[in-house]
CSV table of N, CA, C and O in Angstrom, one decimal:
chain,number,residue,atom,x,y,z
A,1,MET,N,-7.0,-13.0,-1.7
A,1,MET,CA,-7.1,-11.7,-1.3
A,1,MET,C,-6.2,-10.7,-2.1
A,1,MET,O,-6.7,-9.9,-2.7
A,2,GLY,N,-4.9,-10.9,-2.1
A,2,GLY,CA,-4.1,-10.2,-3.0
A,2,GLY,C,-3.7,-8.7,-2.7
A,2,GLY,O,-3.1,-8.1,-3.4
A,3,LEU,N,-4.0,-8.3,-1.4
A,3,LEU,CA,-3.6,-7.0,-1.0
A,3,LEU,C,-2.2,-6.9,-0.4
A,3,LEU,O,-1.8,-7.7,0.4
A,4,ILE,N,-1.4,-5.9,-1.0
A,4,ILE,CA,0.0,-5.8,-0.6
A,4,ILE,C,0.2,-4.3,-0.3
A,4,ILE,O,-0.2,-3.5,-1.0
A,5,LEU,N,0.9,-4.0,0.9
A,5,LEU,CA,1.3,-2.6,1.1
A,5,LEU,C,2.8,-2.7,1.0
A,5,LEU,O,3.6,-3.3,1.8
A,6,TYR,N,3.4,-2.0,0.0
A,6,TYR,CA,4.7,-1.8,-0.2
A,6,TYR,C,5.2,-0.6,0.7
A,6,TYR,O,4.6,0.4,0.7
A,7,GLN,N,6.3,-0.8,1.5
A,7,GLN,CA,6.7,0.2,2.4
A,7,GLN,C,8.2,0.1,2.7
A,7,GLN,O,8.9,-0.9,2.1
A,8,ARG,N,8.7,0.9,3.6
A,8,ARG,CA,10.1,0.9,4.0
A,8,ARG,C,10.1,0.8,5.5
A,8,ARG,O,9.2,1.2,6.2
A,9,ASP,N,11.3,0.3,6.0
A,9,ASP,CA,11.6,0.5,7.4
A,9,ASP,C,11.7,1.9,7.8
A,9,ASP,O,12.1,2.7,6.9
A,10,ASP,N,11.3,2.3,9.0
A,10,ASP,CA,11.5,3.6,9.6
A,10,ASP,C,10.9,4.6,8.5
A,10,ASP,O,11.6,5.7,8.2
A,11,CYS,N,9.7,4.5,8.1
A,11,CYS,CA,9.0,5.4,7.2
A,11,CYS,C,7.9,6.0,7.8
A,11,CYS,O,6.8,5.4,8.1
A,12,ASN,N,7.9,7.3,8.0
A,12,ASN,CA,6.8,8.1,8.7
A,12,ASN,C,5.6,8.0,7.7
A,12,ASN,O,4.4,7.8,8.3
A,13,LEU,N,5.7,8.2,6.5
A,13,LEU,CA,4.6,8.1,5.6
A,13,LEU,C,3.9,6.7,5.7
A,13,LEU,O,2.7,6.5,5.5
A,14,CYS,N,4.8,5.6,5.7
A,14,CYS,CA,4.2,4.3,5.8
A,14,CYS,C,3.5,4.1,7.1
A,14,CYS,O,2.4,3.5,7.0
A,15,ASP,N,3.9,4.7,8.2
A,15,ASP,CA,3.1,4.7,9.5
A,15,ASP,C,1.8,5.4,9.3
A,15,ASP,O,0.8,4.9,9.8
A,16,LEU,N,1.8,6.5,8.6
A,16,LEU,CA,0.5,7.2,8.3
A,16,LEU,C,-0.4,6.4,7.5
A,16,LEU,O,-1.6,6.4,7.7
A,17,ALA,N,0.1,5.7,6.4
A,17,ALA,CA,-0.7,4.8,5.6
A,17,ALA,C,-1.3,3.7,6.4
A,17,ALA,O,-2.5,3.3,6.2
A,18,LEU,N,-0.4,3.0,7.2
A,18,LEU,CA,-1.0,2.0,8.1
A,18,LEU,C,-2.2,2.5,9.0
A,18,LEU,O,-3.1,1.8,9.1
A,19,ALA,N,-2.0,3.7,9.5
A,19,ALA,CA,-3.1,4.3,10.2
A,19,ALA,C,-4.4,4.5,9.4
A,19,ALA,O,-5.5,4.1,9.9
A,20,GLU,N,-4.2,4.9,8.2
A,20,GLU,CA,-5.5,5.0,7.4
A,20,GLU,C,-6.0,3.7,7.0
A,20,GLU,O,-7.3,3.6,7.0
A,21,LEU,N,-5.2,2.8,6.7
A,21,LEU,CA,-5.7,1.4,6.5
A,21,LEU,C,-6.5,0.9,7.7
A,21,LEU,O,-7.6,0.3,7.5
A,22,ALA,N,-6.0,1.2,8.8
A,22,ALA,CA,-6.7,0.6,10.0
A,22,ALA,C,-8.0,1.4,10.1
A,22,ALA,O,-9.1,0.7,10.4
A,23,LYS,N,-8.0,2.7,10.0
A,23,LYS,CA,-9.2,3.5,10.1
A,23,LYS,C,-10.3,3.0,9.1
A,23,LYS,O,-11.5,3.1,9.4
A,24,ALA,N,-9.8,2.6,7.9
A,24,ALA,CA,-10.7,2.2,6.9
A,24,ALA,C,-11.2,0.7,7.0
A,24,ALA,O,-12.0,0.2,6.3
A,25,ARG,N,-10.5,0.0,8.1
A,25,ARG,CA,-10.9,-1.3,8.3
A,25,ARG,C,-10.6,-2.1,7.1
A,25,ARG,O,-11.4,-3.1,6.6
A,26,ALA,N,-9.4,-2.0,6.5
A,26,ALA,CA,-9.0,-2.7,5.4
A,26,ALA,C,-8.8,-4.1,5.7
A,26,ALA,O,-8.4,-4.5,6.8
A,27,PRO,N,-9.2,-5.0,4.8
A,27,PRO,CA,-9.0,-6.5,5.1
A,27,PRO,C,-7.5,-6.8,5.2
A,27,PRO,O,-6.6,-5.9,4.9
A,28,GLU,N,-7.2,-7.9,5.6
A,28,GLU,CA,-5.8,-8.4,5.8
A,28,GLU,C,-5.0,-8.2,4.6
A,28,GLU,O,-5.4,-8.4,3.5
A,29,PHE,N,-3.7,-7.7,4.7
A,29,PHE,CA,-2.9,-7.4,3.6
A,29,PHE,C,-1.5,-7.9,4.0
A,29,PHE,O,-1.2,-7.9,5.2
A,30,GLU,N,-0.6,-8.2,3.0
A,30,GLU,CA,0.7,-8.5,3.2
A,30,GLU,C,1.5,-7.2,3.3
A,30,GLU,O,1.4,-6.3,2.4
A,31,SER,N,2.6,-7.0,4.2
A,31,SER,CA,3.4,-5.9,4.1
A,31,SER,C,4.8,-6.3,3.5
A,31,SER,O,5.3,-7.3,4.0
A,32,VAL,N,5.1,-5.7,2.4
A,32,VAL,CA,6.4,-6.0,1.8
A,32,VAL,C,7.3,-4.8,1.8
A,32,VAL,O,6.9,-3.6,1.5
A,33,PHE,N,8.5,-5.0,2.5
A,33,PHE,CA,9.5,-3.9,2.6
A,33,PHE,C,10.5,-3.9,1.4
A,33,PHE,O,11.0,-4.8,1.0
A,34,LEU,N,10.6,-2.6,0.9
A,34,LEU,CA,11.5,-2.5,-0.3
A,34,LEU,C,13.0,-2.5,0.1
A,34,LEU,O,13.8,-2.8,-0.9
A,35,ASP,N,13.3,-2.2,1.4
A,35,ASP,CA,14.7,-2.2,1.7
A,35,ASP,C,15.5,-3.4,1.2
A,35,ASP,O,15.1,-4.5,1.5
A,36,ASP,N,16.5,-3.1,0.5
A,36,ASP,CA,17.5,-4.2,0.1
A,36,ASP,C,16.9,-5.0,-1.0
A,36,ASP,O,17.4,-6.2,-1.2
A,37,VAL,N,15.9,-4.6,-1.7
A,37,VAL,CA,15.3,-5.4,-2.8
A,37,VAL,C,15.4,-4.5,-4.1
A,37,VAL,O,14.4,-3.8,-4.3
A,38,PRO,N,16.4,-4.6,-4.8
A,38,PRO,CA,16.6,-3.7,-6.0
A,38,PRO,C,15.4,-3.7,-6.9
A,38,PRO,O,15.0,-2.6,-7.4
A,39,GLU,N,14.8,-4.8,-7.3
A,39,GLU,CA,13.7,-4.8,-8.2
A,39,GLU,C,12.5,-4.0,-7.6
A,39,GLU,O,11.9,-3.1,-8.5
A,40,LEU,N,12.2,-4.1,-6.4
A,40,LEU,CA,11.1,-3.4,-5.8
A,40,LEU,C,11.5,-1.9,-5.6
A,40,LEU,O,10.7,-1.0,-5.8
A,41,GLU,N,12.7,-1.7,-5.2
A,41,GLU,CA,13.2,-0.3,-5.1
A,41,GLU,C,13.1,0.5,-6.5
A,41,GLU,O,12.6,1.5,-6.6
A,42,ALA,N,13.4,-0.2,-7.6
A,42,ALA,CA,13.3,0.4,-8.8
A,42,ALA,C,11.8,0.7,-9.2
A,42,ALA,O,11.5,1.8,-9.8
A,43,ARG,N,10.9,-0.2,-8.9
A,43,ARG,CA,9.5,0.0,-9.2
A,43,ARG,C,8.8,1.0,-8.3
A,43,ARG,O,8.0,1.8,-8.8
A,44,TYR,N,9.0,0.9,-7.0
A,44,TYR,CA,8.2,1.6,-5.9
A,44,TYR,C,9.0,2.6,-5.3
A,44,TYR,O,8.4,3.4,-4.4
A,45,GLY,N,10.3,2.7,-5.4
A,45,GLY,CA,11.1,3.6,-4.6
A,45,GLY,C,10.6,5.0,-4.3
A,45,GLY,O,10.6,5.4,-3.1
A,46,ARG,N,10.2,5.7,-5.2
A,46,ARG,CA,9.7,7.1,-5.0
A,46,ARG,C,8.3,7.2,-4.7
A,46,ARG,O,7.8,8.2,-4.4
A,47,ARG,N,7.6,6.1,-4.8
A,47,ARG,CA,6.2,6.1,-4.6
A,47,ARG,C,5.6,5.6,-3.3
A,47,ARG,O,4.5,5.7,-2.9
A,48,VAL,N,6.5,4.9,-2.4
A,48,VAL,CA,6.0,4.3,-1.2
A,48,VAL,C,5.4,5.4,-0.3
A,48,VAL,O,5.8,6.5,-0.3
A,49,PRO,N,4.4,4.9,0.5
A,49,PRO,CA,3.8,3.7,0.6
A,49,PRO,C,2.8,3.5,-0.7
A,49,PRO,O,2.2,4.5,-1.1
A,50,VAL,N,2.7,2.2,-1.1
A,50,VAL,CA,1.7,1.9,-2.2
A,50,VAL,C,0.9,0.7,-1.7
A,50,VAL,O,1.5,-0.3,-1.4
A,51,LEU,N,-0.4,0.8,-1.9
A,51,LEU,CA,-1.3,-0.4,-1.7
A,51,LEU,C,-1.6,-1.0,-3.0
A,51,LEU,O,-2.0,-0.3,-3.8
A,52,ARG,N,-1.3,-2.2,-3.1
A,52,ARG,CA,-1.6,-3.0,-4.4
A,52,ARG,C,-2.6,-4.0,-4.2
A,52,ARG,O,-2.5,-4.8,-3.2
A,53,ASP,N,-3.5,-4.1,-5.3
A,53,ASP,CA,-4.4,-5.3,-5.3
A,53,ASP,C,-3.9,-6.1,-6.5
A,53,ASP,O,-4.1,-5.8,-7.6
A,54,ASP,N,-3.2,-7.2,-6.1
A,54,ASP,CA,-2.7,-8.1,-7.2
A,54,ASP,C,-3.7,-8.8,-8.0
A,54,ASP,O,-3.5,-9.0,-9.2
A,55,VAL,N,-4.9,-9.1,-7.4
A,55,VAL,CA,-6.0,-9.7,-8.2
A,55,VAL,C,-6.4,-8.9,-9.3
A,55,VAL,O,-6.6,-9.3,-10.4
A,56,ARG,N,-6.6,-7.5,-9.1
A,56,ARG,CA,-7.1,-6.6,-10.1
A,56,ARG,C,-6.0,-6.0,-10.9
A,56,ARG,O,-6.2,-5.1,-11.8
A,57,ASP,N,-4.8,-6.1,-10.4
A,57,ASP,CA,-3.6,-5.4,-11.0
A,57,ASP,C,-3.8,-3.9,-11.0
A,57,ASP,O,-3.5,-3.3,-12.0
A,58,VAL,N,-4.1,-3.3,-9.8
A,58,VAL,CA,-4.2,-1.9,-9.6
A,58,VAL,C,-3.5,-1.5,-8.3
A,58,VAL,O,-3.3,-2.2,-7.4
A,59,GLU,N,-3.2,-0.2,-8.2
A,59,GLU,CA,-2.4,0.3,-7.1
A,59,GLU,C,-3.0,1.6,-6.6
A,59,GLU,O,-3.5,2.4,-7.5
A,60,LEU,N,-2.9,1.9,-5.4
A,60,LEU,CA,-3.2,3.1,-4.7
A,60,LEU,C,-2.0,3.8,-4.2
A,60,LEU,O,-1.4,3.2,-3.2
A,61,ASP,N,-1.6,4.9,-4.8
A,61,ASP,CA,-0.3,5.5,-4.3
A,61,ASP,C,-0.6,6.5,-3.1
A,61,ASP,O,-1.8,7.0,-3.0
A,62,TRP,N,0.3,6.6,-2.3
A,62,TRP,CA,0.3,7.6,-1.2
A,62,TRP,C,0.3,9.0,-1.9
A,62,TRP,O,1.0,9.2,-2.9
A,63,PRO,N,-0.4,10.0,-1.5
A,63,PRO,CA,-1.2,10.0,-0.2
A,63,PRO,C,-2.6,9.5,-0.4
A,63,PRO,O,-3.2,9.8,-1.4
A,64,PHE,N,-3.1,8.8,0.6
A,64,PHE,CA,-4.5,8.4,0.5
A,64,PHE,C,-5.1,8.5,1.9
A,64,PHE,O,-4.4,8.6,2.9
A,65,ASN,N,-6.4,8.6,1.9
A,65,ASN,CA,-7.1,8.7,3.2
A,65,ASN,C,-8.2,7.6,3.2
A,65,ASN,O,-8.2,6.8,2.4
A,66,VAL,N,-8.9,7.5,4.3
A,66,VAL,CA,-9.9,6.6,4.5
A,66,VAL,C,-10.9,6.4,3.4
A,66,VAL,O,-11.2,5.2,2.9
A,67,GLU,N,-11.4,7.6,3.0
A,67,GLU,CA,-12.4,7.5,1.8
A,67,GLU,C,-11.7,6.9,0.5
A,67,GLU,O,-12.3,6.1,-0.2
A,68,ALA,N,-10.5,7.3,0.3
A,68,ALA,CA,-9.8,6.7,-0.8
A,68,ALA,C,-9.6,5.2,-0.8
A,68,ALA,O,-9.7,4.5,-1.7
A,69,VAL,N,-9.2,4.8,0.5
A,69,VAL,CA,-9.0,3.4,0.6
A,69,VAL,C,-10.3,2.6,0.4
A,69,VAL,O,-10.4,1.6,-0.2
A,70,ARG,N,-11.4,3.1,1.1
A,70,ARG,CA,-12.7,2.5,0.9
A,70,ARG,C,-13.2,2.4,-0.5
A,70,ARG,O,-13.6,1.4,-1.0
A,71,GLY,N,-13.0,3.5,-1.3
A,71,GLY,CA,-13.3,3.5,-2.7
A,71,GLY,C,-12.4,2.5,-3.5
A,71,GLY,O,-12.9,1.8,-4.3
A,72,PHE,N,-11.2,2.4,-3.2
A,72,PHE,CA,-10.3,1.4,-3.9
A,72,PHE,C,-10.7,0.1,-3.6
A,72,PHE,O,-10.8,-0.8,-4.4
A,73,LEU,N,-11.1,-0.3,-2.4
A,73,LEU,CA,-11.5,-1.6,-2.0
A,73,LEU,C,-12.8,-2.0,-2.6
A,73,LEU,O,-13.1,-3.0,-3.0
A,74,ALA,N,-13.7,-1.0,-2.5
A,74,ALA,CA,-15.1,-1.2,-3.0
A,74,ALA,C,-15.1,-1.5,-4.5
A,74,ALA,O,-15.9,-2.3,-5.0
A,75,ALA,N,-14.2,-0.9,-5.2
A,75,ALA,CA,-14.2,-1.1,-6.6
A,75,ALA,C,-13.8,-2.6,-7.0
A,75,ALA,O,-14.2,-3.1,-8.1
A,76,GLY,N,-13.2,-3.2,-6.1
A,76,GLY,CA,-12.8,-4.6,-6.4
A,76,GLY,C,-13.9,-5.6,-6.0
A,76,GLY,O,-13.9,-6.7,-6.4
A,77,ARG,N,-15.0,-5.1,-5.4
A,77,ARG,CA,-16.1,-5.9,-5.1
A,77,ARG,C,-17.2,-6.0,-6.1
A,77,ARG,O,-18.0,-6.8,-6.2
A,78,GLY,N,-17.1,-5.0,-7.1
A,78,GLY,CA,-18.1,-4.8,-8.1
A,78,GLY,C,-18.0,-5.6,-9.3
A,78,GLY,O,-18.0,-6.6,-9.7
């Protein structure tokens, strides 16, 4: 599968991202929290939330909506 949502605790934008993923009926993904992980903070700190497809090595940065999520996911099926 390889989908990861990088996010933070108590993050309003992350909550909005989760809602968009739910509306898009995104497949199961792992939630990874940046808090207290310096390596992840350095990479994603200003960009969260970020949806990453580890299999394709691509990322979808916030802001995204249902259509953007569906397009991102569909590109991996082709």
